[in-house]
CSV table of N, CA and C in Angstrom, one decimal:
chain,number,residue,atom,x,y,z
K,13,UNK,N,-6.8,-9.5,8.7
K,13,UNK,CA,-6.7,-10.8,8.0
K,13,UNK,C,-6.0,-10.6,6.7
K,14,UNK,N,-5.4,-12.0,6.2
K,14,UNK,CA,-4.8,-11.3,5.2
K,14,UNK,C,-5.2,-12.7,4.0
K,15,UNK,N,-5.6,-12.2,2.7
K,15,UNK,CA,-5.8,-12.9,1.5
K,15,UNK,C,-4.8,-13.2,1.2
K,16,UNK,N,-5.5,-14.8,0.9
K,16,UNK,CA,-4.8,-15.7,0.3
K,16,UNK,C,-5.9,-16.8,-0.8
K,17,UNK,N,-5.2,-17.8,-1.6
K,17,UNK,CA,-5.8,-18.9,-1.9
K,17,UNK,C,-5.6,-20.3,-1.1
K,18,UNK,N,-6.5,-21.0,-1.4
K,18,UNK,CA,-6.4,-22.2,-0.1
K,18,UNK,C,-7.3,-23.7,-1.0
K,19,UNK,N,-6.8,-24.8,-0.7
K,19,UNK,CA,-7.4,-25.7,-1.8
K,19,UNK,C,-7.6,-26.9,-0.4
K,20,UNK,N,-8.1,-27.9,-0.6
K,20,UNK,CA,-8.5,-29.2,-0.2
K,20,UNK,C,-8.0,-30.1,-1.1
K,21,UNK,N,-7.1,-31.1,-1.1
K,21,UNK,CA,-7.1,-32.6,-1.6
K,21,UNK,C,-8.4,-32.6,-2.6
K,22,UNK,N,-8.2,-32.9,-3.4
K,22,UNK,CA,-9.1,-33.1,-4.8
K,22,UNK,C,-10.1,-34.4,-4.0
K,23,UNK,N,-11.6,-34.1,-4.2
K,23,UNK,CA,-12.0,-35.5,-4.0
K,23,UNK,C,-11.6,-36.5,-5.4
K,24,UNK,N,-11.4,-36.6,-6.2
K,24,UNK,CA,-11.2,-37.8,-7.3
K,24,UNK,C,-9.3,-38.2,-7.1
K,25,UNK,N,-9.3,-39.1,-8.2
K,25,UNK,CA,-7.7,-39.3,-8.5
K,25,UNK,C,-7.1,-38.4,-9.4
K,26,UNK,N,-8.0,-37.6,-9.8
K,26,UNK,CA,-7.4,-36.5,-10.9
K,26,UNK,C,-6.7,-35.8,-10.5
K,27,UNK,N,-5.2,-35.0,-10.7
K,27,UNK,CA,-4.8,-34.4,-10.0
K,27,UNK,C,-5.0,-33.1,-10.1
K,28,UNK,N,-5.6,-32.7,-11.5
K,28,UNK,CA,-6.3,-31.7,-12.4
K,28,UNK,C,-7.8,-31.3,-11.4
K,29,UNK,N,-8.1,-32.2,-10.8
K,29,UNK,CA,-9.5,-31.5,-10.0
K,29,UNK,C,-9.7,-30.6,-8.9
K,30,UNK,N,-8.2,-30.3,-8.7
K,30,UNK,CA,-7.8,-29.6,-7.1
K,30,UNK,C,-8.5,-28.5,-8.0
K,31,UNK,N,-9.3,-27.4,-6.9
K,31,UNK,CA,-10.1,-26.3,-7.0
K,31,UNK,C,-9.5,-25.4,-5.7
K,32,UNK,N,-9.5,-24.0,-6.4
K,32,UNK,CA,-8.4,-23.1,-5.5
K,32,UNK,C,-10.3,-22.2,-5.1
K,33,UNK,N,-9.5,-21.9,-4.2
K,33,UNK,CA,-10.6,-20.8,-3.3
K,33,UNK,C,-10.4,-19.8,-2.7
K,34,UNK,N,-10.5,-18.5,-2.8
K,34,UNK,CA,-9.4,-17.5,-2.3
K,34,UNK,C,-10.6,-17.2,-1.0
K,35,UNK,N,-9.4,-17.0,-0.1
K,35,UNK,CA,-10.2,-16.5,1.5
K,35,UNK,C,-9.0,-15.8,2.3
K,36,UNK,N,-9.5,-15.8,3.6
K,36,UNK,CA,-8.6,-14.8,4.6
K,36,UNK,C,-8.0,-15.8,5.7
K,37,UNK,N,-6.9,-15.0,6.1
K,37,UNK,CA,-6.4,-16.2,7.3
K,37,UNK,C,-5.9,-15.3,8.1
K,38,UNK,N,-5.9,-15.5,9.5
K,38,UNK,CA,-5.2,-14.9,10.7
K,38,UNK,C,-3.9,-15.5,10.9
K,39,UNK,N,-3.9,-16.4,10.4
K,39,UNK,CA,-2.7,-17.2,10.7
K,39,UNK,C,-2.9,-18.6,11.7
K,40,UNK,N,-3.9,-18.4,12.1
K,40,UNK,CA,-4.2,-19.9,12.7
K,40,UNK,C,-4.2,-21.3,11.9
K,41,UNK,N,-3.6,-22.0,12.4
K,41,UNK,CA,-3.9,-23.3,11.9
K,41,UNK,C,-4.3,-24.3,12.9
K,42,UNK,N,-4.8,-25.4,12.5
K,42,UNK,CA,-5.0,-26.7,13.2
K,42,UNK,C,-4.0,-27.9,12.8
K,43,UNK,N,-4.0,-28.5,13.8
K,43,UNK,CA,-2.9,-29.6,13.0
K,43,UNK,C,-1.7,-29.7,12.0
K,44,UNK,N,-1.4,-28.1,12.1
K,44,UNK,CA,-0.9,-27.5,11.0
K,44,UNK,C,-1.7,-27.2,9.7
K,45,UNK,N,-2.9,-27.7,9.3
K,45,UNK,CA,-3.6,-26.8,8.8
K,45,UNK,C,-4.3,-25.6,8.8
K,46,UNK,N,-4.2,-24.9,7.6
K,46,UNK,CA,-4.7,-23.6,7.4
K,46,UNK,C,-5.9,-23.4,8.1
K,47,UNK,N,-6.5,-22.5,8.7
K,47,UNK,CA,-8.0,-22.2,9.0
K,47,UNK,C,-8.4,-21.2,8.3
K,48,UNK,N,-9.1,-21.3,7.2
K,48,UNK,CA,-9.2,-20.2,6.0
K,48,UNK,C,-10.5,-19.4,6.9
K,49,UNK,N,-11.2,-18.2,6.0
K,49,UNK,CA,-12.0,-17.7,6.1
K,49,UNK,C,-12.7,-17.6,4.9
K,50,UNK,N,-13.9,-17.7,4.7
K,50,UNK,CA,-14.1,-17.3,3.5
K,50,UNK,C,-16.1,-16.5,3.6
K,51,UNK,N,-16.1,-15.6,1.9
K,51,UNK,CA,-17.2,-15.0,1.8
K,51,UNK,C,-18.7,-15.7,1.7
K,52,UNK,N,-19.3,-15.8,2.0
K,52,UNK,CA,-21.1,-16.2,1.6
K,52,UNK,C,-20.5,-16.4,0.2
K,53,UNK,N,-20.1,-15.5,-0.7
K,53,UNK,CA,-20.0,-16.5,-2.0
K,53,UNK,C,-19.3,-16.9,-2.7
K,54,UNK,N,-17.8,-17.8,-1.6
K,54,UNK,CA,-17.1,-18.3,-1.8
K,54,UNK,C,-17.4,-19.4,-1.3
K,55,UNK,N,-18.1,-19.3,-0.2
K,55,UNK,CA,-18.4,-20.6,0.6
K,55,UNK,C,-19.3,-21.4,-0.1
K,56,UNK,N,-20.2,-20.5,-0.7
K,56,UNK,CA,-21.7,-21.6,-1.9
K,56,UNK,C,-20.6,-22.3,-2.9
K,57,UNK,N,-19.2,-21.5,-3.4
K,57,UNK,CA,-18.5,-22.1,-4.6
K,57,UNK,C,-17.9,-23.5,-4.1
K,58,UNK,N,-17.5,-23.3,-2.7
K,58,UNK,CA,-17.0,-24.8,-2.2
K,58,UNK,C,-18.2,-25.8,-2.0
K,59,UNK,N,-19.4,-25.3,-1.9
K,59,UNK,CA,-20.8,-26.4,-1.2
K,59,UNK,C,-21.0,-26.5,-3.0
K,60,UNK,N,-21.2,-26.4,-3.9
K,60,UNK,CA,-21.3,-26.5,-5.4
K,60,UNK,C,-20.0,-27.2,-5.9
K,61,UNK,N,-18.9,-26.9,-5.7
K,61,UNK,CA,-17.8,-28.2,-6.5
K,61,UNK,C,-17.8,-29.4,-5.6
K,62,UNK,N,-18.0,-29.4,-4.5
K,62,UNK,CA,-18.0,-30.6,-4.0
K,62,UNK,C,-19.1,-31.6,-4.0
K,63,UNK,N,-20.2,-30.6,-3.9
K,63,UNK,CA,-21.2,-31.3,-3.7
K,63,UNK,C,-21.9,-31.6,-5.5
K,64,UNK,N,-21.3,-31.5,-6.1
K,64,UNK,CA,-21.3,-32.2,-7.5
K,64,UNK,C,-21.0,-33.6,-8.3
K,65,UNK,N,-21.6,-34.3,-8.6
K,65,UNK,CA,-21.0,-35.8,-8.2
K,65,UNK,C,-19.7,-35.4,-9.3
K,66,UNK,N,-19.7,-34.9,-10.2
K,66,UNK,CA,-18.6,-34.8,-11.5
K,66,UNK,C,-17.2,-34.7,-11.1
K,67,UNK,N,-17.2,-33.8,-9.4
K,67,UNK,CA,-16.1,-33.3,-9.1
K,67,UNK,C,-15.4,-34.6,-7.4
K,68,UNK,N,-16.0,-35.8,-7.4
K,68,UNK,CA,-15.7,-36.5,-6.7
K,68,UNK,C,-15.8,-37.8,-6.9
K,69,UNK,N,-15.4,-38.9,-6.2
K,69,UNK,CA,-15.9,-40.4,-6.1
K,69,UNK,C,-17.0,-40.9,-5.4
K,70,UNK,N,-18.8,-41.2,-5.6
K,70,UNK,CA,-19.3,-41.4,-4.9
K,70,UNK,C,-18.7,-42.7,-3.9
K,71,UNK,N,-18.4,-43.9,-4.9
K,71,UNK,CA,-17.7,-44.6,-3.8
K,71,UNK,C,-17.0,-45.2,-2.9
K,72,UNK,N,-16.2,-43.5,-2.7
K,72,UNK,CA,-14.8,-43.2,-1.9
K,72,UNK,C,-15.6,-41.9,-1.2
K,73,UNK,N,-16.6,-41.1,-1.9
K,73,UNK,CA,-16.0,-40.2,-0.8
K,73,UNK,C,-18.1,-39.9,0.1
K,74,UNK,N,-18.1,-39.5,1.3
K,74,UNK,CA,-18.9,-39.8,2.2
K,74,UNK,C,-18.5,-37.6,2.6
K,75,UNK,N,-19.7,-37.2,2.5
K,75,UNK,CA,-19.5,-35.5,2.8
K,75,UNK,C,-20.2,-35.0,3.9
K,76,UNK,N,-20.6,-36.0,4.5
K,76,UNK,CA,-21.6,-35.7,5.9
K,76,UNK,C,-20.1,-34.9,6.5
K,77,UNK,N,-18.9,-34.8,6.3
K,77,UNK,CA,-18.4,-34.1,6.8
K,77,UNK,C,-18.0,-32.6,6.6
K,78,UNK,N,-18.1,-32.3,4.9
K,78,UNK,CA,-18.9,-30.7,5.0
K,78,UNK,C,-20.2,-30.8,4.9
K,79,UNK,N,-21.2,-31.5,4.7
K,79,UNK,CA,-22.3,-31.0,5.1
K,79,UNK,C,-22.8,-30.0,6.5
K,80,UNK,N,-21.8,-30.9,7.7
K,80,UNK,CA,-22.7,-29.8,8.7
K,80,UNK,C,-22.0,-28.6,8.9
K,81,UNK,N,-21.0,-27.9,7.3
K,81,UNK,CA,-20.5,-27.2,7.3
K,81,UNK,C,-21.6,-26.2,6.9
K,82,UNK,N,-23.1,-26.5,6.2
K,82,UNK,CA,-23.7,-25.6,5.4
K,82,UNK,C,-24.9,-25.3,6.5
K,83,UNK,N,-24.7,-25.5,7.6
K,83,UNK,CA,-25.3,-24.9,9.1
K,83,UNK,C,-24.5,-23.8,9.5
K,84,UNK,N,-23.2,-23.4,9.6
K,84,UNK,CA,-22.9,-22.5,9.6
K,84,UNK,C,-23.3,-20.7,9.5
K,85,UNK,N,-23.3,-20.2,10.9
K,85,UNK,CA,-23.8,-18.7,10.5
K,85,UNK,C,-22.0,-17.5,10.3
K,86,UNK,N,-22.2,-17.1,9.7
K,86,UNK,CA,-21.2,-16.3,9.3
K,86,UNK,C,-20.6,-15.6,11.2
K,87,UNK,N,-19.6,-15.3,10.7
K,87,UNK,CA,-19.0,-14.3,12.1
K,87,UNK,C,-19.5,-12.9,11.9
K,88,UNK,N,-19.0,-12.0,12.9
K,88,UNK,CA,-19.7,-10.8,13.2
K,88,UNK,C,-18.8,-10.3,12.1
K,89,UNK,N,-18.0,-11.1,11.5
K,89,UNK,CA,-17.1,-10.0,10.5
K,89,UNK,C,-17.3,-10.1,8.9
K,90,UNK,N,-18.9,-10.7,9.1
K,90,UNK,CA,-19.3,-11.6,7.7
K,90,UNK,C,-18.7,-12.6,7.2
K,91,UNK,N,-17.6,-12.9,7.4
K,91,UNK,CA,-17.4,-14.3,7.2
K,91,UNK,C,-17.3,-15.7,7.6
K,92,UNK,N,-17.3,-16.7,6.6
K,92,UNK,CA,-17.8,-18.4,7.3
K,92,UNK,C,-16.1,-18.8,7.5
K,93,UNK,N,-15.6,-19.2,9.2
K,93,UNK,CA,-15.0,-19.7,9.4
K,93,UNK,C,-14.7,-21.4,9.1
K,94,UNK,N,-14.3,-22.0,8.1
K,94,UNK,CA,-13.9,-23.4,7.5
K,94,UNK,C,-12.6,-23.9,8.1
K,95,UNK,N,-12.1,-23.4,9.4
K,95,UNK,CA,-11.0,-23.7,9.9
K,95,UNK,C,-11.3,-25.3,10.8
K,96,UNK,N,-10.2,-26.2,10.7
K,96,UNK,CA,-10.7,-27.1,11.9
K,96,UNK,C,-11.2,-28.1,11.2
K,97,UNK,N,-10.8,-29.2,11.2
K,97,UNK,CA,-11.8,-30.6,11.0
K,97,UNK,C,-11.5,-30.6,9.6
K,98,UNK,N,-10.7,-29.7,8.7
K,98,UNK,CA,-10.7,-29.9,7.3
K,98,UNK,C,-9.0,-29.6,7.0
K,99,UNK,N,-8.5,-30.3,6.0
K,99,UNK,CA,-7.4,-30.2,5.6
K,99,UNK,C,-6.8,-29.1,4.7
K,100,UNK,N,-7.2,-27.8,4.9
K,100,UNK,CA,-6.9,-26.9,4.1
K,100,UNK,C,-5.5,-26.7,4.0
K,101,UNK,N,-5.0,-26.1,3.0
K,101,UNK,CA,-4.0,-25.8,2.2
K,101,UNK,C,-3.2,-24.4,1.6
K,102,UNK,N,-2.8,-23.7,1.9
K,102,UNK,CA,-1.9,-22.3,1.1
K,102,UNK,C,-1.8,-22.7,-0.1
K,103,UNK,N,-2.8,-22.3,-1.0
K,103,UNK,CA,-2.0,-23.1,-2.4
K,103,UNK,C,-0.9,-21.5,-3.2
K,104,UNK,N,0.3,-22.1,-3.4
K,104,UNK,CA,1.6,-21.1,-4.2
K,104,UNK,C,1.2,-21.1,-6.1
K,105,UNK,N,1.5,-20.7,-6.8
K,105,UNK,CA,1.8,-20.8,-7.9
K,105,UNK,C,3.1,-21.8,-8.6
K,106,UNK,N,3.6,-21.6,-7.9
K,106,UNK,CA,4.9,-22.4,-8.0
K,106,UNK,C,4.8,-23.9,-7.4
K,107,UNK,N,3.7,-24.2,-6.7
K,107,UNK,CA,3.2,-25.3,-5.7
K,107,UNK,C,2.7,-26.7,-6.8
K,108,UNK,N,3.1,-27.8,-6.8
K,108,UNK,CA,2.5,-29.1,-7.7
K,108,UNK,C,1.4,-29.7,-6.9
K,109,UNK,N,0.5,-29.6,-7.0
K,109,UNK,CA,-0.9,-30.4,-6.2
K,109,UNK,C,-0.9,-32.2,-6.4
């Protein structure tokens, strides 16, 4: 697997709210999205910015769709697969969010 950073669409209109998250990728994607990988305590840092009302619109945004992400059991390689069903991202340095 190889490290990278990877972001989601900001829940707000801020464009300043996008939150980077570094994880592993095989190279699979979905829909052309990334299928990141990430650690037990990278995965709490995404269930904590999202799940903070500060960092979203309560009345735009509905998270029953990562919630039944925090059922998740890690893989045999310790990490939580977040590939699939989410719109992940390669975020570059050089990249405008």
């Amino acid at each position: 697997m190889i490290k990278k950073i990877f972001y989601l669409q900001p829940l707000t209109d801020d464009p300043d709210a996008v939150q980077h998250f570094e994880g592993y990728t095989t190279g699979r994607t979905w829909n052309g999205w990334q299928c990141p990988w990430f650690t037990k305590k990278v995965r709490d840092q995404i269930f904590a910015y999202y799940f903070d009302p500060a960092n979203r619109n309560p009345d735009k945004d509905d998270l029953e769709w990562l919630a039944d992400y925090k059922e998740m059991k890690p893989h045999e390689n310790g990490l939580y697969d977040f590939g699939g069903c989410l719109c992940w991202e390669e975020y570059t340095e050089e990249q405008t969010v």
